[in-house]
Short mmCIF file of C-alpha atoms and ligand atoms in Angstrom, two decimals:
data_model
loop_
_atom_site.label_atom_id
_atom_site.label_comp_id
_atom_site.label_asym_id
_atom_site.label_seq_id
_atom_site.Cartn_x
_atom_site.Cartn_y
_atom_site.Cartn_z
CA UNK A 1 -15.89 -19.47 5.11
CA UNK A 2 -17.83 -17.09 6.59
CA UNK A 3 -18.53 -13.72 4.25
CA UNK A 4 -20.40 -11.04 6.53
CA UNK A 5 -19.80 -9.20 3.49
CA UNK A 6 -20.85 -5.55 3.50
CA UNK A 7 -21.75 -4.49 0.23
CA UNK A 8 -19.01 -2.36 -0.43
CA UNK A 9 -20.08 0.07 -3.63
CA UNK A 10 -19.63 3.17 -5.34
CA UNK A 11 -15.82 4.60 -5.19
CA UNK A 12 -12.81 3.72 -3.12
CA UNK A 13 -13.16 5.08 0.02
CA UNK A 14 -9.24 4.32 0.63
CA UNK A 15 -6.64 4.67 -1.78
CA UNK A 16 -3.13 3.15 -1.99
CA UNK A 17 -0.84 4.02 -4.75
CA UNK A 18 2.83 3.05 -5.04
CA UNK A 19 3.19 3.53 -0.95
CA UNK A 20 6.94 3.16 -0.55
CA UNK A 21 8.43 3.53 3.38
CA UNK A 22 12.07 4.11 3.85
CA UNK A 23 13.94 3.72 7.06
CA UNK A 24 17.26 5.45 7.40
CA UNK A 25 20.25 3.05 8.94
CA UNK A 26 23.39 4.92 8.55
CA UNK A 27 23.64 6.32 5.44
CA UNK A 28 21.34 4.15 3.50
CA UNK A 29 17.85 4.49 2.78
CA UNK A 30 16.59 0.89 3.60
CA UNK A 31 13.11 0.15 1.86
CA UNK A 32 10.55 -1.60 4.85
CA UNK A 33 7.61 -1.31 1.94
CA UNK A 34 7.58 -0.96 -1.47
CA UNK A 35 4.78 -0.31 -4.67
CA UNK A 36 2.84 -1.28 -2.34
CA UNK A 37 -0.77 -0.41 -4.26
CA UNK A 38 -4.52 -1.26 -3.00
CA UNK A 39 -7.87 0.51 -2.14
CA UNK A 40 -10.46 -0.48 0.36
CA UNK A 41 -13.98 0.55 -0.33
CA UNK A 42 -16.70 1.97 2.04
CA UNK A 43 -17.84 -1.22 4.73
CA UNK A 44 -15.37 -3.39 3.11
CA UNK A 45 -13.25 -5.78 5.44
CA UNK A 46 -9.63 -6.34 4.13
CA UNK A 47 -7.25 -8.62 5.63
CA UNK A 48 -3.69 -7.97 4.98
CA UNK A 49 -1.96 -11.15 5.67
CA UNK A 50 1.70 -11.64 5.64
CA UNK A 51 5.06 -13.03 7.73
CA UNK A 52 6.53 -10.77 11.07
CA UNK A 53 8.57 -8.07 9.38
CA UNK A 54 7.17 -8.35 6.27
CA UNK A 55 5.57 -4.31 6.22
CA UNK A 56 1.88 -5.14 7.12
CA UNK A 57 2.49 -2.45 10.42
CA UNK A 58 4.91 -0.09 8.42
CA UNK A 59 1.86 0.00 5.98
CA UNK A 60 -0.51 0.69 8.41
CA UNK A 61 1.23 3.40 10.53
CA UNK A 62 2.73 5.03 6.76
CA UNK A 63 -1.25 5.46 6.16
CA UNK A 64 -1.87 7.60 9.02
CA UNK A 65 1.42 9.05 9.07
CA UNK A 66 2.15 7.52 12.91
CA UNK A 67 6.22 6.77 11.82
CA UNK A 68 8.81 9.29 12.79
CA UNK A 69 9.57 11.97 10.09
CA UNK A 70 12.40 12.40 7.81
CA UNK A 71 15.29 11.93 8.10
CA UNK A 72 14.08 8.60 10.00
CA UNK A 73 11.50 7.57 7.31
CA UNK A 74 10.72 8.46 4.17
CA UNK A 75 7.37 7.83 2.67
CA UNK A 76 6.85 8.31 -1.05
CA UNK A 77 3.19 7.50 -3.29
CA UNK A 78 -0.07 8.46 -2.63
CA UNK A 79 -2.93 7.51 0.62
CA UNK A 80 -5.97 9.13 -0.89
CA UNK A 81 -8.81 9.36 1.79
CA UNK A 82 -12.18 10.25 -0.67
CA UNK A 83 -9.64 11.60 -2.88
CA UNK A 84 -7.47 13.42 -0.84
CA UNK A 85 -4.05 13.07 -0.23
CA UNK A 86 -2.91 12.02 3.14
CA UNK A 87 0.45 11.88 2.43
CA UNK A 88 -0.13 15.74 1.55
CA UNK A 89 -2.02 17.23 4.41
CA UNK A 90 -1.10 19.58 6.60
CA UNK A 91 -0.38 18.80 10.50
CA UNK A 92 -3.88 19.90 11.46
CA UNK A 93 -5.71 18.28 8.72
CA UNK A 94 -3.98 15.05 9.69
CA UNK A 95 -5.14 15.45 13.38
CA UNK A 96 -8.61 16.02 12.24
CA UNK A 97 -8.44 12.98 10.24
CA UNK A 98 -6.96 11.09 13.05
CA UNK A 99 -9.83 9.49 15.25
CA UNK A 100 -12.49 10.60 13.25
CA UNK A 101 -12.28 9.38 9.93
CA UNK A 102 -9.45 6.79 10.68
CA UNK A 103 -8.91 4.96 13.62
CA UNK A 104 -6.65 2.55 14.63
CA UNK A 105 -6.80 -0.45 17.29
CA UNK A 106 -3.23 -1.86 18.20
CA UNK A 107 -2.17 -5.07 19.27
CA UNK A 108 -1.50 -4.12 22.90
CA UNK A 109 -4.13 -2.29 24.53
CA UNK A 110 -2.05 -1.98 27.54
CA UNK A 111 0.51 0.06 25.72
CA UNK A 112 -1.70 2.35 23.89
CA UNK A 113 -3.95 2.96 26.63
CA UNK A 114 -3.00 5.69 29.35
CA UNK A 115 -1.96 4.17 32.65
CA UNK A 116 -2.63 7.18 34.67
CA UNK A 117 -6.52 8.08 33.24
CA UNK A 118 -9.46 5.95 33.90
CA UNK A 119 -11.10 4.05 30.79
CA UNK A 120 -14.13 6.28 30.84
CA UNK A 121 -11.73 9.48 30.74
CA UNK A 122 -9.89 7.82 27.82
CA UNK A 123 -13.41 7.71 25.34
CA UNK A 124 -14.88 10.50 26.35
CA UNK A 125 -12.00 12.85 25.44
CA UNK A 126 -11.76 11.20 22.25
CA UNK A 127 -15.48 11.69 21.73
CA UNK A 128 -15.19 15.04 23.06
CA UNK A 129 -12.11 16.03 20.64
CA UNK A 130 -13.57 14.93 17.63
CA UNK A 131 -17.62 15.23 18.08
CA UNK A 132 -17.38 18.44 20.35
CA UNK A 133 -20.07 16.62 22.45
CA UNK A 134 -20.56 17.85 26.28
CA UNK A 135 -18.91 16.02 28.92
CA UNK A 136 -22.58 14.92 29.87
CA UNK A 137 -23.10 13.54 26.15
CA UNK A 138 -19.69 11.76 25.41
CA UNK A 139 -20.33 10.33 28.97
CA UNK A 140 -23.42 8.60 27.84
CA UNK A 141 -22.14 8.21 24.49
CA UNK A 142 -19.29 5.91 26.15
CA UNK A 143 -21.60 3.78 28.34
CA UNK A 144 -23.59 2.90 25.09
CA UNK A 145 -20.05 2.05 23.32
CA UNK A 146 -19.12 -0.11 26.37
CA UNK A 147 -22.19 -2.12 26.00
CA UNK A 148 -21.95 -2.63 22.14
CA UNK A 149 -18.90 -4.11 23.01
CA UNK A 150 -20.51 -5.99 25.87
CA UNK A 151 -18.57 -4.60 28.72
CA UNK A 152 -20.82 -5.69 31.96
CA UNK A 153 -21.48 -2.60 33.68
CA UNK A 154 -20.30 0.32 31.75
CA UNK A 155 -20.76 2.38 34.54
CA UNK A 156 -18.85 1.12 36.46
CA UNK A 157 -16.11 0.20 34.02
CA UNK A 158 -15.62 4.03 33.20
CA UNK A 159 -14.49 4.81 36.50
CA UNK A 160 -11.73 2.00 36.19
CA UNK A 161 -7.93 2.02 34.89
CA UNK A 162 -6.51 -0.10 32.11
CA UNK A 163 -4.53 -2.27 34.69
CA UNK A 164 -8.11 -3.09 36.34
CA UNK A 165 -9.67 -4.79 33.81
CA UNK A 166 -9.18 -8.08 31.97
CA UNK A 167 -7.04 -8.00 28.76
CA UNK A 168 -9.99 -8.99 26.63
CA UNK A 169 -12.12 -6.07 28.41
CA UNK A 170 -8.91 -3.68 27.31
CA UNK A 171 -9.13 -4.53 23.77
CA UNK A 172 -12.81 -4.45 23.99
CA UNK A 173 -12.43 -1.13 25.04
CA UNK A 174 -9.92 -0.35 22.43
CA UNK A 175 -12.23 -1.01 19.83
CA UNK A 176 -15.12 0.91 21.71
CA UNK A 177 -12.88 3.65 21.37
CA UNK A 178 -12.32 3.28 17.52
CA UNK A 179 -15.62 3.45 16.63
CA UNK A 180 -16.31 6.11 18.68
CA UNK A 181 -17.12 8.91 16.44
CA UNK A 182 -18.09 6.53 13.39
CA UNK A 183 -14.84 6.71 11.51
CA UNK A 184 -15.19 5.57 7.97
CA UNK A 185 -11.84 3.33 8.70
CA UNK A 186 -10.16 1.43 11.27
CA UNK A 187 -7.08 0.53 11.27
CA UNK A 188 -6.82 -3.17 13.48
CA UNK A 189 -3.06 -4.44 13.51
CA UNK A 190 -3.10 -7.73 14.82
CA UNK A 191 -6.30 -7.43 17.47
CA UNK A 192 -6.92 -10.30 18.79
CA UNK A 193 -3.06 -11.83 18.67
CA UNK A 194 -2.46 -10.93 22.67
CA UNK A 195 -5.80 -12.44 23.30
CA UNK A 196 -6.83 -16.33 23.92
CA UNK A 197 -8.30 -18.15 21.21
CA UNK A 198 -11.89 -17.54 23.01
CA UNK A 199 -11.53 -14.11 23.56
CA UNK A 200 -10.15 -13.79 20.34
CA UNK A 201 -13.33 -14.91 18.56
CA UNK A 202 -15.40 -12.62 20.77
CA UNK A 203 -13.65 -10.02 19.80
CA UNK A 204 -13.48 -10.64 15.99
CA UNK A 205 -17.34 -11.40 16.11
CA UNK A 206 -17.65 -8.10 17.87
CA UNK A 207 -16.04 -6.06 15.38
CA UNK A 208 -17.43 -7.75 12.20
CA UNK A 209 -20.70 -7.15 13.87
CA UNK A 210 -20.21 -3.70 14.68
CA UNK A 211 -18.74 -2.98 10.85
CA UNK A 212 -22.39 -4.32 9.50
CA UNK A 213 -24.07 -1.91 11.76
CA UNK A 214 -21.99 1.36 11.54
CA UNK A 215 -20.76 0.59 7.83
CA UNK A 216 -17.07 0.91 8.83
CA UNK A 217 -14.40 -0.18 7.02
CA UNK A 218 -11.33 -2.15 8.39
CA UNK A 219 -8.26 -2.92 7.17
CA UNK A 220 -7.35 -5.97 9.33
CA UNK A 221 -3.89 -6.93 9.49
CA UNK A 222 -3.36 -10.32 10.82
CA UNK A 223 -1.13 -13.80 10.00
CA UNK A 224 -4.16 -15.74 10.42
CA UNK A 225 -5.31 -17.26 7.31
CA UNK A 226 -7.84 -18.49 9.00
CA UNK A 227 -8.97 -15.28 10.52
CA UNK A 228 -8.92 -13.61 7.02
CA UNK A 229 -11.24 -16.74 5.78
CA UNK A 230 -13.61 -16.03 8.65
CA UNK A 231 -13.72 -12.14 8.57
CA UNK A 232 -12.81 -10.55 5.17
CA UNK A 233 -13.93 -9.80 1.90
CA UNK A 234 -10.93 -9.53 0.31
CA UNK A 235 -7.38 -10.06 1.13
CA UNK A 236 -3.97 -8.77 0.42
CA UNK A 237 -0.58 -10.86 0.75
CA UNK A 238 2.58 -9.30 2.18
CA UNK A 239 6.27 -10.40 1.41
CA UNK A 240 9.27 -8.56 1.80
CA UNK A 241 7.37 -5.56 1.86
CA UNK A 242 5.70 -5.91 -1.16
CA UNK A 243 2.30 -6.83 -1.77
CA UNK A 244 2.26 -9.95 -3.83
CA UNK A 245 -1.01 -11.25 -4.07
CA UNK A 246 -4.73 -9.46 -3.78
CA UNK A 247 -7.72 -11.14 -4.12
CA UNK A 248 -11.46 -11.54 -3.12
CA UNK A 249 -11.36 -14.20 -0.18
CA UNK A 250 -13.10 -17.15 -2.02
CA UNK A 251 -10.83 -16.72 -5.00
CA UNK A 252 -7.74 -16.63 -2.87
CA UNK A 253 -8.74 -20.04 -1.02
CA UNK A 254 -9.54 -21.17 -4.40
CA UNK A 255 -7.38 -20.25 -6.62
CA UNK A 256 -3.90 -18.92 -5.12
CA UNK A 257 -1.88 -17.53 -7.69
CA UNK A 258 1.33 -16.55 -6.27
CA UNK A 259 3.75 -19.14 -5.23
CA UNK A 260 4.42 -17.66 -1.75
CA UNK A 261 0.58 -17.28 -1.14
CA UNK A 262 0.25 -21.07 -2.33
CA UNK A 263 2.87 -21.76 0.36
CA UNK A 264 1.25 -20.32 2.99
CA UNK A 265 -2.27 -22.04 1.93
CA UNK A 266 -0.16 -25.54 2.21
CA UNK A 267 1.24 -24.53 5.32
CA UNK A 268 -2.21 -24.79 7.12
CA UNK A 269 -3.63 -27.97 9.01
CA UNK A 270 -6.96 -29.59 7.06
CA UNK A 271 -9.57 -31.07 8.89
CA UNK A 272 -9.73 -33.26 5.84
CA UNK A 273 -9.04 -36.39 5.51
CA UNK A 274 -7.54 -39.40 8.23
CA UNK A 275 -4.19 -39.03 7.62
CA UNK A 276 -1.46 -37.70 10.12
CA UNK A 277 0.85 -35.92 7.76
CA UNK A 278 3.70 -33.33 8.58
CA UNK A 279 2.54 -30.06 7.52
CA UNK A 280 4.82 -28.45 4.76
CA UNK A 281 6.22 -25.28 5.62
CA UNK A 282 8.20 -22.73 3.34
CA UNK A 283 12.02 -23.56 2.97
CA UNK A 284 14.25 -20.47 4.12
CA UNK A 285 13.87 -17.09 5.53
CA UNK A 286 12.49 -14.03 3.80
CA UNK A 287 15.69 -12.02 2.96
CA UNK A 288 16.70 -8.90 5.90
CA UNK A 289 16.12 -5.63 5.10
CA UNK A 290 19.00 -4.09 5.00
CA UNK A 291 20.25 -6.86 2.07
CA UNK A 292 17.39 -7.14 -0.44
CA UNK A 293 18.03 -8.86 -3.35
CA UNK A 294 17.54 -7.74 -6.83
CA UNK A 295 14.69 -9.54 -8.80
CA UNK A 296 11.67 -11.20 -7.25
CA UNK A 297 12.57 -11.63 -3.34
CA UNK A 298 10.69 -14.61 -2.89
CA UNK A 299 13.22 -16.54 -5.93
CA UNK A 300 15.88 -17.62 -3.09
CA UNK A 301 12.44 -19.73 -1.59
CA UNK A 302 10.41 -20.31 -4.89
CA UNK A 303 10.21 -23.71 -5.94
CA UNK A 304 9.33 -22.30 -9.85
CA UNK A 305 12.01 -20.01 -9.73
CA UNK A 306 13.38 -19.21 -13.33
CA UNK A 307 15.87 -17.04 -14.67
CA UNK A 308 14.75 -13.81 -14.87
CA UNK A 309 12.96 -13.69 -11.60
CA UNK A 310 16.53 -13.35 -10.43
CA UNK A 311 17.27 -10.24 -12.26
CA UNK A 312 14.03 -8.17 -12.33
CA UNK A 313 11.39 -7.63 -10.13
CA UNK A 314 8.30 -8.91 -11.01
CA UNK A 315 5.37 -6.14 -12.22
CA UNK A 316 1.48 -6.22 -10.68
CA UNK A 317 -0.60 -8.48 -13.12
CA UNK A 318 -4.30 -8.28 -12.92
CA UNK A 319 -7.19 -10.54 -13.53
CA UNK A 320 -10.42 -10.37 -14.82
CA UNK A 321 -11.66 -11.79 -11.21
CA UNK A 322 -9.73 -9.22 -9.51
CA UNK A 323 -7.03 -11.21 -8.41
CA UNK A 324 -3.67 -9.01 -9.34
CA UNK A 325 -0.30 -11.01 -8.75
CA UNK A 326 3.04 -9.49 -8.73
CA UNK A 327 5.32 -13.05 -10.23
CA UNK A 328 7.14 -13.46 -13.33
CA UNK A 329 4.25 -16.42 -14.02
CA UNK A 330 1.80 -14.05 -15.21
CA UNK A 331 1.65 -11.33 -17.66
CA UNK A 332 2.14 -7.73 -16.58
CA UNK A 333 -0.20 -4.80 -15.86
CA UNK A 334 -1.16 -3.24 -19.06
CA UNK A 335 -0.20 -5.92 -21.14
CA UNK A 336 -3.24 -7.71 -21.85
CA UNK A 337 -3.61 -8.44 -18.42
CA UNK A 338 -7.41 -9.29 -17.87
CA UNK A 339 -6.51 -13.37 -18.62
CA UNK A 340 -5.04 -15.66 -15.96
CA UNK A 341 -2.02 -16.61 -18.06
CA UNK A 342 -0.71 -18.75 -15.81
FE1 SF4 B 1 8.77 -17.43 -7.96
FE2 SF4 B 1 9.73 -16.03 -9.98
FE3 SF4 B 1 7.19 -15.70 -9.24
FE4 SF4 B 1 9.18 -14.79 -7.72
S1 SF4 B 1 8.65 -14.07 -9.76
S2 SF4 B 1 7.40 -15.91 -7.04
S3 SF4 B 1 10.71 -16.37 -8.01
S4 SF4 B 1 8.14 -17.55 -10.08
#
């Protein structure tokens, strides 16, 4: 493993309490995440790791308030930005936040950029919006930003449109644009998963590079253990729409608590060893939304299943090594929790 580790001190720069997204179908209120609880500190790099559909981009987009509003979603809990309530703001103080403090690079750079505006347009309005830099400035801003990201000719590239350029260059650009005016957090939901497995470890290079110089956090959301192993710090495991296992990288590899997490560890190939073996994979499907059941909603897959996972859902237990587990194996929070019991 890799740890580029930033040293990420003082208090939480992000914090996630209880985070609970609700989608409206009909009548019903169907939960996409629930008690969903972490923080990310300043220059940390987070990986939040999970299954399609399990909540990691409902999580993401309920942090910077990017889903539809009620009656379409409901989001309940707290997203404390240096202690202030996201969840709370008002429409402007979200748009100043927006950009500035927290940016976010999507999957498809072709869909998020504009189609009708040349790149160079594209960064230097958001420079311009959030900085209040002169046209002159943001332009030479950009340039510099397109050759951190080692765009050849960022002169020339400015005067181009998204369909011009190669996919890699778009998401290059994409994150150019993030960490345009410095944000203290960006938001990367599956970055590199349109890209191929070259590009892709350009670009991840680029952005843990540009995180050590700018300080940046990133909350990178990903189902690529092995990109979280390369990349993060720590690392936060989605099922259902719960998160079920955190944990410093190392300790996760190491030591994974939770059974799902232990399933998806199995589930990887190993360079080790001479063997051709048939890689285990997790029996069954992770339940549908609209049909959740009651109890832990791994038990219908969980090979140490026991009674009362069935019938209540399991609370977050935490450990001394900051590992915290939500599974009927270990103790609860606040009940003498600092021990792996398990
Ligand atoms: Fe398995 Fe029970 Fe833990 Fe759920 S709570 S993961 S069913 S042991």
């Amino acid at each position: 493993m890799n740890h580029q580790a930033v040293a990420a001190q003082g208090p939480p720069l992000l914090e996630v309490a209880n985070l609970a997204t609700h989608f409206r179908v009909g009548t019903r209120a169907v939960p996409a995440v629930r008690n969903v609880t972490f923080e990310i500190r300043r220059g940390e790099m987070v990986g939040l790791v999970g299954e399609s559909g399990c909540g990691k981009s409902v999580t993401a987009l309920s942090i910077l308030r990017l889903l539809p509003d009620a009656p379409a979603c409901v989001v309940e809990g707290s997203v404390r930005l240096d202690g202030a309530d996201i969840l709370q703001m008002t429409r402007q103080e979200l748009l100043d936040i927006r950009g500035r403090r927290i940016a976010m690079v999507f999957q498809d750079p072709f869909s998020s950029l504009n189609p009708t505006m040349t790149l160079g347009a594209q960064i230097m309005e958001a420079i311009r919006i959030h900085t209040g830099a002169s046209h002159r400035e943001a332009r030479q801003r950009a340039i510099s930003l397109l050759r951190s990201v080692r765009i050849p000719d960022p002169e020339q590239c400015l005067r181009r449109y998204p369909h011009e350029v190669s996919g890699g260059q778009r998401q290059r650009v994409m994150i150019a644009m993030a960490f345009a005016c410095q944000p203290d957090l960006i938001l990367a939901d599956e970055p590199t998963t349109a890209l191929d497995v070259t590009v892709q470890a350009q670009v991840l290079a680029l952005m843990t590079e540009l995180r050590r110089e700018t300080g940046t956090a990133i909350l990178l959301i990903t189902h690529d253990l092995g990109v979280v192993a390369e990349t993060c710090d720590r690392v936060l495991v989605m099922y259902a729409g719960s998160v079920v296992e955190e944990a410093p990288v190392d300790e996760l590899f190491r030591n994974p608590r939770h059974p799902y997490t232990r399933g998806l560890l199995a589930s990887l190939p190993s360079l080790r060893g001479s063997r051709i073996r048939r890689l285990p994979s997790i029996p069954g499907q992770p339940p549908i939304l609209t049909d959740q059941p009651s109890g832990c909603a791994f038990a219908e897959r969980c090979s140490e299943v026991m009674p009362e996972c069935r019938h209540a859902e399991p609370g977050r237990a935490v450990f001394a090594d900051g590992t915290a587990v939500r599974c009927h194996l270990y103790r609860r929070e606040g009940q003498g929790s600092s021990s792996d019991t398990g």
